[in-house]
Amino acid sequence: MDKKLNNFYITTPIYYVNDKPHIGHAYTTVSADVLARYYRRKLGNDKVFFLTGTDEHGTKVYESAKKNHKTPIEFCDKNSETFKNAWKNLNISNDYFIRTTDERHHHSVSKLMKKLYDQGDVYEGTYEGLYCTGCEKFLTEKELVDGNCPYHKKPPEKVLEKNYFFKLEKYLPKVKEAIENDRIKVLPATRKKEVMGLFKQGLEDFSVSREKVEWGIPLPFDNTQKTYVWVDALQNYISAIGYGDDKSEFEKRWNKSKVIHLMAKDILKFHAIFWPALLLAAGIKPPEVIFAHGFFTVNGEKMSKSLSNVIDPNQLIDEYGSDVVRYLLLSQFPFGIDGDVKAEEFSEKYNTDLANGIGNLFERIFSLIIKFSEEVIDNNKVNLNLSSLLEEIEKGYDKHITNYNLFEALKDINSFVGILDKYINDKKPWALYKEKDPELDVVLSSLFFGAKRLNDLLEPFMPIKANEVEKYIKEINVLKLRDGLEKLNLFPRM
Ligand code: MSP
């Protein structure tokens, strides 16, 4: 990491409050949480800031509130709570939860919009074209499939209205150059290609306001217009950390941080092109990384209410517990590509990887120590061959996580388990005990060392289980406590 950027700022998209949290939202949020937890261990808590939140303005939210016989703010209050609760249940360690209806956000957006207007980067015009309220997006004829929005399968609305436009075209060459040279890293590589393709197709100035929208932040220089919900939403990333009201917070969290925006590919264009252009216009550095992962289907089908296959993370948490859900989500397919979540195979995966894999290994190691060791076990007598094998895997794990390859990092954990299992099978501590072989001491402390290291690797993914293991590890090393210890049943077989 660049030395000047010694802080780390990671964000998820802010989710629309008209929807309920489902495992699609959970997938991005858990991934961001794993990265935040990993970097907190590496850099220290204070150096990491992790943001998530809810996107609460616009026609879509306004209409949903009406349908539910609620005022927009009542509706937003209630639904943003369901996101907060889902993240609490998944043990998400966000440092802040932003809502675009927050006063602080409102103030920050007004400040930036006024700046862009005053310096001539926002100008008045007329928009005549198509708009999909489902996407909250202006569409071109070219983007339609059989006259429909490709995502919502409905014809977009025809609109003719006064809008203010942002001079995107003026900033495009700079954004393009930054992406080309990886000063803004668009990841994985296929997404960078997609974005470069968008530059080739050509992009025009875009609307930053809407005329007939009730629910939004009025433009500070024309209160008959509301800030376009996407322009409002993108600014959450800076309003949450002091843009407009706290210079020193903003300096630390943005200017001196490596900024990483995580999302799925559906909203890449907004993040990789519009957002950096707005930032450059405002004289703010663009983010360092934009990582857009794939979209997943559930048991081969697109998640949709009509197919009733939308999986609520809370349901899964009730069944498996939050750590297991985190593991099951991230171990489905590589982070970055599209893939299928095989919910029907969850219990098999749980038994193979967790109950019979990681959980069984910890149980094995701890019961060997309890049975065959009468000493303090944390004594640094470690088999060199074993420690170099494990170190090799740890290096791979670090490389994978820092490159956002979370799926591969989980594979590293499984390899780690395999090596320790093999070590037990090869060394047969029970036989060494019988033969009173002095090697037993090294074998047991090596296993203890391996268990501690394995737990470190697990922590960002399964923090609650890792905490349980950590407590157990401490106790097992105190002879007085060891005898009273119950078996650690980390992942009971299902
Ligand atoms: N409110 C905007 C984002 C504004 S960010 C400045 C929005 N919200 S959303 O609720 O629709 O969330 C979209 C995001 O949810 C995706 O980018 C992704 O992070 C997550 N996912 C939703 N469904 C998903 C899948 N089926 N698969 C993977 N991720 C999914 O867009």
Coordinates of C-alpha atoms and ligand atoms in Angstrom, one line a residue:
M1 CA 0.0 0.0 0.0
D2 CA 1.1 3.5 -0.8
K3 CA 2.8 4.8 2.4
K4 CA 1.0 8.2 2.4
L5 CA -2.3 6.3 2.3
N6 CA -1.9 4.6 5.6
N7 CA -5.6 4.4 6.3
F8 CA -8.1 2.2 4.7
Y9 CA -11.7 3.2 3.9
I10 CA -14.1 0.6 2.6
T11 CA -17.7 1.1 1.6
T12 CA -20.6 -0.9 0.4
P13 CA -23.4 0.6 -1.8
I14 CA -26.1 2.2 0.2
Y15 CA -29.1 0.0 -0.4
Y16 CA -32.5 1.2 -1.4
V17 CA -34.9 1.2 1.5
N18 CA -37.9 0.1 -0.6
D19 CA -36.4 -3.4 -0.7
K20 CA -35.8 -5.8 2.2
P21 CA -32.3 -7.0 2.9
H22 CA -31.6 -10.2 0.9
I23 CA -28.6 -12.4 0.4
G24 CA -27.5 -10.2 -2.5
H25 CA -27.0 -7.2 -0.2
A26 CA -25.6 -9.5 2.4
Y27 CA -23.0 -10.9 0.0
T28 CA -21.4 -7.4 -0.6
T29 CA -21.7 -6.4 3.0
V30 CA -20.1 -9.5 4.4
S31 CA -17.3 -9.2 1.9
A32 CA -16.6 -5.6 2.9
D33 CA -16.8 -6.7 6.6
V34 CA -14.1 -9.4 6.0
L35 CA -11.8 -6.9 4.4
A36 CA -12.4 -4.3 7.2
R37 CA -11.7 -6.9 9.9
Y38 CA -8.6 -8.1 8.1
Y39 CA -7.2 -4.6 7.7
R40 CA -8.0 -3.7 11.4
R41 CA -5.8 -6.6 12.4
K42 CA -3.0 -5.5 10.1
L43 CA -3.2 -1.7 10.6
G44 CA -5.0 -1.1 13.9
N45 CA -8.6 -0.2 14.5
D46 CA -8.2 3.5 14.2
K47 CA -6.8 3.2 10.7
V48 CA -9.8 1.5 9.2
F49 CA -13.2 2.9 8.5
F50 CA -16.1 0.8 7.1
L51 CA -19.3 2.4 5.9
T52 CA -22.6 1.1 4.8
G53 CA -26.1 2.5 4.9
T54 CA -29.4 3.2 3.1
D55 CA -30.4 5.1 0.0
E56 CA -33.7 6.8 0.9
H57 CA -34.7 9.4 -1.7
G58 CA -36.3 9.3 -5.1
T59 CA -39.5 8.3 -6.7
K60 CA -39.2 4.6 -6.1
V61 CA -39.0 5.1 -2.4
Y62 CA -41.7 7.7 -2.4
E63 CA -44.1 5.4 -4.3
S64 CA -43.4 2.5 -2.0
A65 CA -44.1 4.6 1.0
K66 CA -47.4 5.6 -0.5
K67 CA -48.3 2.0 -1.2
N68 CA -47.6 1.2 2.4
H69 CA -49.7 4.1 3.7
K70 CA -46.8 5.7 5.3
T71 CA -45.1 9.1 5.0
P72 CA -41.8 8.8 3.2
I73 CA -39.8 9.4 6.4
E74 CA -41.8 6.9 8.4
F75 CA -41.3 4.4 5.7
C76 CA -37.5 5.1 5.5
D77 CA -37.1 5.0 9.3
K78 CA -38.7 1.6 9.5
N79 CA -37.0 0.0 6.5
S80 CA -33.5 1.4 7.3
E81 CA -33.9 -0.3 10.7
T82 CA -34.4 -3.7 8.9
F83 CA -31.1 -3.2 7.2
K84 CA -29.4 -2.2 10.4
N85 CA -30.9 -5.3 12.1
A86 CA -29.8 -7.6 9.3
W87 CA -26.3 -6.3 9.6
K88 CA -26.3 -6.6 13.4
N89 CA -27.4 -10.2 13.0
L90 CA -24.6 -10.9 10.5
N91 CA -22.1 -9.3 12.9
I92 CA -21.2 -6.6 10.5
S93 CA -18.6 -4.3 12.0
N94 CA -19.4 -1.0 10.1
D95 CA -18.0 2.1 11.8
Y96 CA -21.0 4.1 10.7
F97 CA -24.4 3.6 9.1
I98 CA -25.3 6.5 6.8
R99 CA -28.9 7.4 5.8
T100 CA -29.3 9.9 2.9
T101 CA -32.1 11.5 5.0
D102 CA -29.5 12.5 7.6
E103 CA -29.2 16.2 8.2
R104 CA -25.4 16.0 7.8
H105 CA -25.7 14.3 4.4
H106 CA -28.2 16.9 3.2
H107 CA -25.9 19.7 4.2
S108 CA -22.9 18.1 2.5
V109 CA -24.8 17.5 -0.7
S110 CA -26.0 21.1 -0.9
K111 CA -22.5 22.3 -0.4
L112 CA -21.0 20.2 -3.2
M113 CA -23.9 21.0 -5.6
K114 CA -23.5 24.7 -5.0
K115 CA -19.8 24.5 -5.6
L116 CA -20.3 22.7 -8.9
Y117 CA -22.9 25.3 -10.0
D118 CA -20.9 28.3 -8.9
Q119 CA -17.9 27.1 -10.8
G120 CA -20.0 26.5 -14.0
D121 CA -19.8 22.7 -14.1
V122 CA -23.6 22.4 -13.6
Y123 CA -25.9 24.2 -16.1
E124 CA -29.6 24.4 -16.9
G125 CA -31.1 22.4 -19.7
T126 CA -34.0 20.2 -20.8
Y127 CA -34.1 16.4 -20.6
E128 CA -36.2 14.7 -23.1
G129 CA -35.9 10.9 -23.0
L130 CA -36.5 7.8 -21.0
Y131 CA -36.4 7.1 -17.3
C132 CA -36.7 3.8 -15.4
T133 CA -37.9 4.4 -11.9
G134 CA -37.0 0.8 -10.9
C135 CA -33.3 1.6 -11.7
E136 CA -33.7 5.3 -10.9
K137 CA -31.8 5.7 -14.1
F138 CA -32.0 7.7 -17.4
L139 CA -32.0 5.2 -20.3
T140 CA -31.2 5.4 -24.0
E141 CA -33.1 3.6 -26.7
K142 CA -30.0 1.5 -27.3
E143 CA -30.1 0.1 -23.7
L144 CA -33.7 -1.3 -24.1
V145 CA -34.5 -4.9 -24.8
D146 CA -37.8 -5.2 -26.8
G147 CA -38.7 -1.7 -25.6
N148 CA -38.2 -2.7 -22.0
C149 CA -35.7 -1.8 -19.3
P150 CA -33.4 -4.9 -19.4
Y151 CA -33.4 -5.2 -15.5
H152 CA -37.1 -4.5 -14.8
K153 CA -38.6 -5.9 -18.0
K154 CA -40.9 -2.9 -18.1
P155 CA -41.1 0.0 -20.6
P156 CA -39.4 3.1 -19.1
E157 CA -41.3 6.3 -18.7
K158 CA -41.0 9.1 -21.3
V159 CA -40.0 12.3 -19.6
L160 CA -39.6 15.9 -20.7
E161 CA -38.5 18.2 -18.0
K162 CA -36.1 21.0 -17.0
N163 CA -33.0 19.5 -15.5
Y164 CA -29.6 20.7 -14.5
F165 CA -26.8 18.9 -16.2
F166 CA -23.2 18.1 -15.1
K167 CA -20.4 18.7 -17.5
L168 CA -19.3 15.1 -17.6
E169 CA -17.7 15.4 -21.0
K170 CA -15.3 18.0 -19.7
Y171 CA -13.9 15.5 -17.1
L172 CA -14.1 12.3 -19.1
P173 CA -10.5 12.4 -20.5
K174 CA -9.2 12.7 -16.9
V175 CA -11.3 9.9 -15.6
K176 CA -10.4 7.7 -18.6
E177 CA -6.7 8.3 -18.2
A178 CA -6.9 7.6 -14.4
I179 CA -8.6 4.2 -15.1
E180 CA -6.3 3.4 -18.0
N181 CA -3.3 3.9 -15.7
D182 CA -4.8 2.2 -12.7
R183 CA -4.7 5.3 -10.6
I184 CA -8.3 4.3 -10.2
K185 CA -8.2 0.6 -10.2
V186 CA -11.3 -0.9 -11.6
L187 CA -11.4 -4.6 -10.6
P188 CA -11.5 -7.4 -11.6
A189 CA -9.8 -6.8 -14.9
T190 CA -13.0 -7.7 -16.9
R191 CA -14.8 -4.7 -15.3
K192 CA -12.0 -2.4 -16.4
K193 CA -12.5 -3.6 -19.9
E194 CA -16.2 -3.0 -19.6
V195 CA -15.6 0.6 -18.4
M196 CA -13.1 1.2 -21.2
G197 CA -15.8 0.0 -23.6
L198 CA -18.2 2.6 -22.2
F199 CA -15.7 5.4 -22.9
K200 CA -15.4 4.1 -26.5
Q201 CA -19.2 4.1 -27.0
G202 CA -19.2 7.8 -25.9
L203 CA -20.9 9.4 -22.9
E204 CA -22.7 12.6 -22.5
D205 CA -23.3 15.2 -19.8
F206 CA -25.9 13.9 -17.4
S207 CA -28.7 15.2 -15.3
V208 CA -28.0 16.0 -11.7
S209 CA -31.5 17.0 -10.8
R210 CA -35.2 16.1 -11.4
E211 CA -38.1 18.4 -11.8
K212 CA -41.2 16.4 -10.7
V213 CA -39.7 14.5 -7.9
E214 CA -41.2 15.1 -4.4
W215 CA -38.8 13.2 -2.2
G216 CA -35.2 14.4 -2.3
I217 CA -32.7 17.1 -1.5
P218 CA -33.6 20.4 -3.2
L219 CA -30.9 22.0 -5.2
P220 CA -29.4 24.9 -3.2
F221 CA -29.6 27.2 -6.2
D222 CA -33.1 26.2 -7.5
N223 CA -35.4 24.7 -5.0
T224 CA -38.0 23.7 -7.6
Q225 CA -35.6 20.9 -8.4
K226 CA -34.5 17.9 -6.4
T227 CA -31.0 16.4 -6.6
Y228 CA -31.0 13.3 -8.8
V229 CA -31.1 10.4 -6.4
W230 CA -27.9 8.8 -7.8
V231 CA -26.0 12.1 -7.4
D232 CA -27.4 12.4 -3.9
A233 CA -26.5 8.7 -3.1
L234 CA -22.9 8.7 -4.4
Q235 CA -22.1 11.6 -2.1
N236 CA -22.8 9.4 1.0
Y237 CA -19.2 8.2 0.7
I238 CA -17.9 11.7 1.5
S239 CA -20.7 13.2 3.6
A240 CA -20.3 10.3 6.1
I241 CA -16.7 11.3 6.8
G242 CA -17.0 15.0 7.1
Y243 CA -17.1 16.6 3.7
G244 CA -18.6 19.9 4.2
D245 CA -18.3 20.1 8.0
D246 CA -15.2 18.4 9.4
K247 CA -12.0 19.1 7.6
S248 CA -9.8 17.0 9.8
E249 CA -12.0 13.9 9.6
F250 CA -12.2 14.3 5.9
E251 CA -8.5 14.7 5.6
K252 CA -7.9 11.5 7.5
R253 CA -10.7 9.3 6.1
W254 CA -10.5 10.4 2.5
N255 CA -7.4 12.3 1.6
K256 CA -5.0 10.1 3.6
S257 CA -6.9 6.8 3.0
K258 CA -6.9 4.1 0.4
V259 CA -10.6 4.3 -0.6
I260 CA -12.3 1.1 -1.8
H261 CA -15.8 1.0 -3.1
L262 CA -17.3 -2.5 -3.3
M263 CA -20.5 -3.2 -5.2
A264 CA -21.9 -5.6 -7.9
K265 CA -21.5 -5.0 -11.6
D266 CA -25.0 -3.5 -11.9
I267 CA -23.9 -0.1 -10.6
L268 CA -20.4 0.0 -12.0
K269 CA -20.9 2.9 -14.4
F270 CA -22.1 5.2 -11.7
H271 CA -19.1 4.4 -9.5
A272 CA -16.4 4.1 -12.1
I273 CA -17.3 7.1 -14.3
F274 CA -19.9 9.5 -12.9
W275 CA -18.5 9.4 -9.3
P276 CA -14.8 10.1 -10.1
A277 CA -15.9 12.8 -12.6
L278 CA -17.9 14.6 -9.9
L279 CA -15.1 14.3 -7.4
L280 CA -12.5 15.6 -9.9
A281 CA -14.7 18.6 -10.6
A282 CA -15.0 19.2 -6.9
G283 CA -11.2 19.1 -6.5
I284 CA -11.3 15.8 -4.5
K285 CA -9.1 12.9 -5.3
P286 CA -11.0 9.9 -6.8
P287 CA -11.2 6.5 -5.0
E288 CA -8.2 4.1 -5.4
V289 CA -10.3 1.0 -6.0
I290 CA -13.6 0.2 -7.5
F291 CA -14.3 -3.5 -7.1
A292 CA -17.5 -4.8 -8.8
H293 CA -18.3 -8.4 -8.0
G294 CA -20.7 -10.6 -10.0
F295 CA -24.4 -11.2 -9.7
F296 CA -25.6 -14.4 -8.3
T297 CA -28.6 -16.6 -9.0
V298 CA -30.2 -18.9 -6.4
N299 CA -30.3 -22.6 -7.4
G300 CA -29.9 -21.5 -11.0
E301 CA -32.6 -18.9 -11.1
K302 CA -32.4 -15.1 -10.9
M303 CA -33.6 -14.0 -7.4
S304 CA -37.0 -12.5 -7.8
K305 CA -40.1 -12.0 -5.7
S306 CA -42.3 -13.6 -8.3
L307 CA -40.2 -16.8 -8.2
S308 CA -40.3 -16.6 -4.4
N309 CA -36.7 -17.5 -4.2
V310 CA -35.4 -14.4 -2.5
I311 CA -33.4 -15.5 0.5
D312 CA -33.6 -13.5 3.6
P313 CA -30.3 -13.6 5.5
N314 CA -32.2 -13.7 8.8
Q315 CA -33.8 -17.0 7.9
L316 CA -30.4 -18.5 7.2
I317 CA -28.9 -17.1 10.3
D318 CA -31.7 -18.7 12.4
E319 CA -30.8 -22.0 10.8
Y320 CA -27.0 -21.8 10.8
G321 CA -25.8 -18.9 12.9
S322 CA -24.2 -15.8 11.5
D323 CA -20.6 -17.1 11.1
V324 CA -21.7 -20.0 9.1
V325 CA -23.9 -17.9 6.8
R326 CA -20.9 -15.6 6.2
Y327 CA -18.8 -18.7 5.3
L328 CA -21.5 -20.3 3.1
L329 CA -22.0 -17.1 1.1
L330 CA -18.4 -16.4 0.4
S331 CA -17.4 -19.9 -0.4
Q332 CA -19.9 -20.4 -3.2
F333 CA -17.8 -19.0 -6.1
P334 CA -14.9 -16.6 -6.8
F335 CA -15.5 -13.0 -5.8
G336 CA -15.8 -11.1 -9.0
I337 CA -17.6 -13.5 -11.4
D338 CA -21.3 -14.4 -11.7
G339 CA -22.3 -17.6 -10.0
D340 CA -25.0 -19.7 -8.4
V341 CA -25.7 -19.9 -4.7
K342 CA -26.6 -23.5 -4.1
A343 CA -28.8 -23.2 -1.1
E344 CA -29.8 -26.8 -1.4
E345 CA -26.2 -27.8 -0.9
F346 CA -25.6 -25.6 2.2
S347 CA -26.0 -28.3 4.7
E348 CA -23.6 -30.6 2.8
K349 CA -21.1 -27.8 2.5
Y350 CA -21.5 -27.1 6.2
N351 CA -20.8 -30.6 7.2
T352 CA -17.8 -31.1 4.8
D353 CA -16.0 -27.8 5.3
L354 CA -17.0 -26.8 8.8
A355 CA -18.2 -29.7 10.9
N356 CA -15.8 -32.3 9.5
G357 CA -13.1 -29.9 8.4
I358 CA -12.2 -26.9 10.5
G359 CA -14.3 -27.8 13.6
N360 CA -13.1 -31.4 13.7
L361 CA -9.5 -30.3 13.4
F362 CA -9.8 -28.0 16.4
E363 CA -11.5 -30.7 18.4
R364 CA -8.8 -33.2 17.4
I365 CA -6.0 -30.9 18.4
F366 CA -7.5 -29.8 21.7
S367 CA -8.4 -33.3 22.8
L368 CA -4.9 -34.6 22.0
I369 CA -3.5 -31.8 24.2
I370 CA -5.9 -32.5 27.0
K371 CA -5.2 -36.3 26.8
F372 CA -1.4 -36.4 26.3
S373 CA 0.1 -33.2 27.6
E374 CA 0.8 -32.4 31.2
E375 CA 2.6 -29.2 30.4
V376 CA 2.1 -25.6 29.3
I377 CA 1.8 -26.0 25.6
D378 CA 2.6 -22.5 24.3
N379 CA 6.4 -23.0 24.3
N380 CA 7.5 -22.1 20.8
K381 CA 8.8 -25.6 20.2
V382 CA 7.5 -25.9 16.6
N383 CA 8.4 -28.4 13.9
L384 CA 10.2 -26.3 11.3
N385 CA 9.0 -28.3 8.4
L386 CA 5.4 -27.8 9.5
S387 CA 5.8 -24.1 10.2
S388 CA 7.3 -23.4 6.8
L389 CA 4.4 -25.2 5.1
L390 CA 1.9 -23.1 7.1
E391 CA 3.8 -19.9 6.5
E392 CA 3.6 -20.5 2.8
I393 CA -0.2 -20.8 3.0
E394 CA -0.4 -17.7 5.2
K395 CA 1.5 -15.7 2.5
G396 CA -1.0 -16.9 -0.1
Y397 CA -3.9 -16.1 2.1
D398 CA -2.6 -12.5 2.6
K399 CA -2.0 -12.1 -1.1
H400 CA -5.5 -13.4 -1.9
I401 CA -7.3 -11.1 0.6
T402 CA -5.3 -8.0 -0.4
N403 CA -6.3 -8.8 -4.0
Y404 CA -10.0 -9.3 -3.0
N405 CA -9.9 -13.0 -3.7
L406 CA -11.9 -14.0 -0.7
F407 CA -13.0 -17.3 -2.2
E408 CA -9.4 -18.3 -2.7
A409 CA -8.5 -17.1 0.9
L410 CA -11.2 -19.6 2.2
K411 CA -9.5 -22.3 0.1
D412 CA -6.2 -21.4 1.8
I413 CA -7.9 -22.0 5.1
N414 CA -9.0 -25.4 4.0
S415 CA -5.5 -26.2 2.8
F416 CA -4.2 -25.1 6.2
V417 CA -6.6 -27.6 7.9
G418 CA -5.5 -30.3 5.5
I419 CA -1.8 -29.8 6.4
L420 CA -2.5 -30.0 10.1
D421 CA -4.7 -33.0 9.8
K422 CA -2.0 -34.8 7.8
Y423 CA 0.6 -33.8 10.4
I424 CA -1.5 -35.5 13.1
N425 CA -2.0 -38.6 11.0
D426 CA 1.8 -38.8 10.2
K427 CA 3.0 -38.1 13.7
K428 CA 0.4 -40.2 15.6
P429 CA 0.7 -38.5 18.9
W430 CA -1.1 -41.3 20.7
A431 CA 1.7 -43.7 19.6
L432 CA 4.4 -41.3 20.7
Y433 CA 2.6 -41.1 24.1
K434 CA 2.6 -44.8 24.5
E435 CA 6.2 -45.0 23.6
K436 CA 7.1 -42.1 25.9
D437 CA 8.8 -40.5 22.8
P438 CA 10.2 -37.0 23.6
E439 CA 9.0 -35.8 20.2
L440 CA 5.5 -35.8 21.6
D441 CA 6.2 -32.4 23.2
V442 CA 7.2 -30.8 19.9
V443 CA 4.2 -32.4 18.1
L444 CA 1.7 -31.1 20.6
S445 CA 3.1 -27.6 20.8
S446 CA 3.3 -27.5 17.0
L447 CA -0.4 -28.4 16.8
F448 CA -1.1 -25.7 19.4
F449 CA 0.8 -23.2 17.3
G450 CA -1.0 -24.3 14.2
A451 CA -4.4 -24.0 15.9
K452 CA -3.6 -20.4 16.9
R453 CA -2.5 -19.5 13.4
L454 CA -5.5 -21.1 11.8
N455 CA -7.8 -19.1 14.2
D456 CA -6.1 -15.9 13.1
L457 CA -6.9 -16.7 9.5
L458 CA -10.5 -17.5 10.4
E459 CA -11.2 -14.3 12.4
P460 CA -12.2 -11.9 9.5
F461 CA -14.6 -14.5 8.1
M462 CA -16.0 -16.1 11.3
P463 CA -15.4 -13.6 14.1
I464 CA -17.7 -15.2 16.7
K465 CA -16.3 -18.7 16.3
A466 CA -12.7 -17.3 16.3
N467 CA -13.4 -15.6 19.5
E468 CA -14.7 -18.9 21.1
V469 CA -11.6 -20.7 19.9
E470 CA -9.4 -17.9 21.2
K471 CA -10.9 -18.2 24.7
Y472 CA -10.5 -22.0 24.6
I473 CA -6.9 -21.6 23.5
K474 CA -6.1 -19.4 26.5
E475 CA -7.7 -21.7 28.9
I476 CA -6.1 -24.9 27.6
N477 CA -2.8 -23.3 28.2
V478 CA -3.5 -22.9 31.9
L479 CA -2.9 -26.3 33.5
K480 CA -5.3 -25.6 36.4
L481 CA -8.2 -24.8 33.9
R482 CA -7.4 -27.6 31.5
D483 CA -9.0 -30.4 33.4
G484 CA -12.3 -28.7 33.8
L485 CA -12.6 -27.8 30.1
E486 CA -15.5 -29.2 28.2
K487 CA -15.1 -30.4 24.6
L488 CA -15.2 -27.5 22.1
N489 CA -18.1 -28.3 19.8
L490 CA -17.6 -25.5 17.3
F491 CA -19.7 -26.8 14.4
P492 CA -22.0 -29.5 15.6
R493 CA -22.8 -32.0 12.8
M494 CA -26.2 -31.5 11.1
Ligands
MSP1 N1 -29.0 2.6 -4.0 C1 -28.2 2.1 -5.0 C2 -26.7 2.2 -4.7 C3 -26.2 3.5 -4.4 S1 -24.6 3.5 -3.9 C4 -24.1 5.1 -3.9 C5 -28.5 0.6 -5.3 N2 -29.1 -0.1 -4.3 S2 -29.5 -1.6 -4.4 O1 -30.3 -1.8 -3.2 O2 -30.2 -1.9 -5.6 O3 -28.2 -2.4 -4.2 C6 -27.5 -2.9 -5.3 C7 -26.3 -3.7 -4.8 O4 -26.8 -4.8 -3.9 C8 -25.5 -4.4 -5.8 O5 -24.5 -3.5 -6.4 C9 -24.8 -5.5 -4.9 O6 -23.9 -4.9 -4.1 C10 -26.0 -5.9 -4.1 N3 -26.8 -7.0 -4.8 C11 -28.2 -6.9 -5.0 N4 -28.5 -8.1 -5.6 C12 -27.5 -8.9 -5.8 C13 -27.3 -10.2 -6.4 N5 -28.3 -10.9 -6.9 N6 -26.0 -10.6 -6.5 C14 -25.0 -9.9 -6.0 N7 -25.1 -8.7 -5.5 C15 -26.4 -8.2 -5.3 O7 -28.2 0.1 -6.4

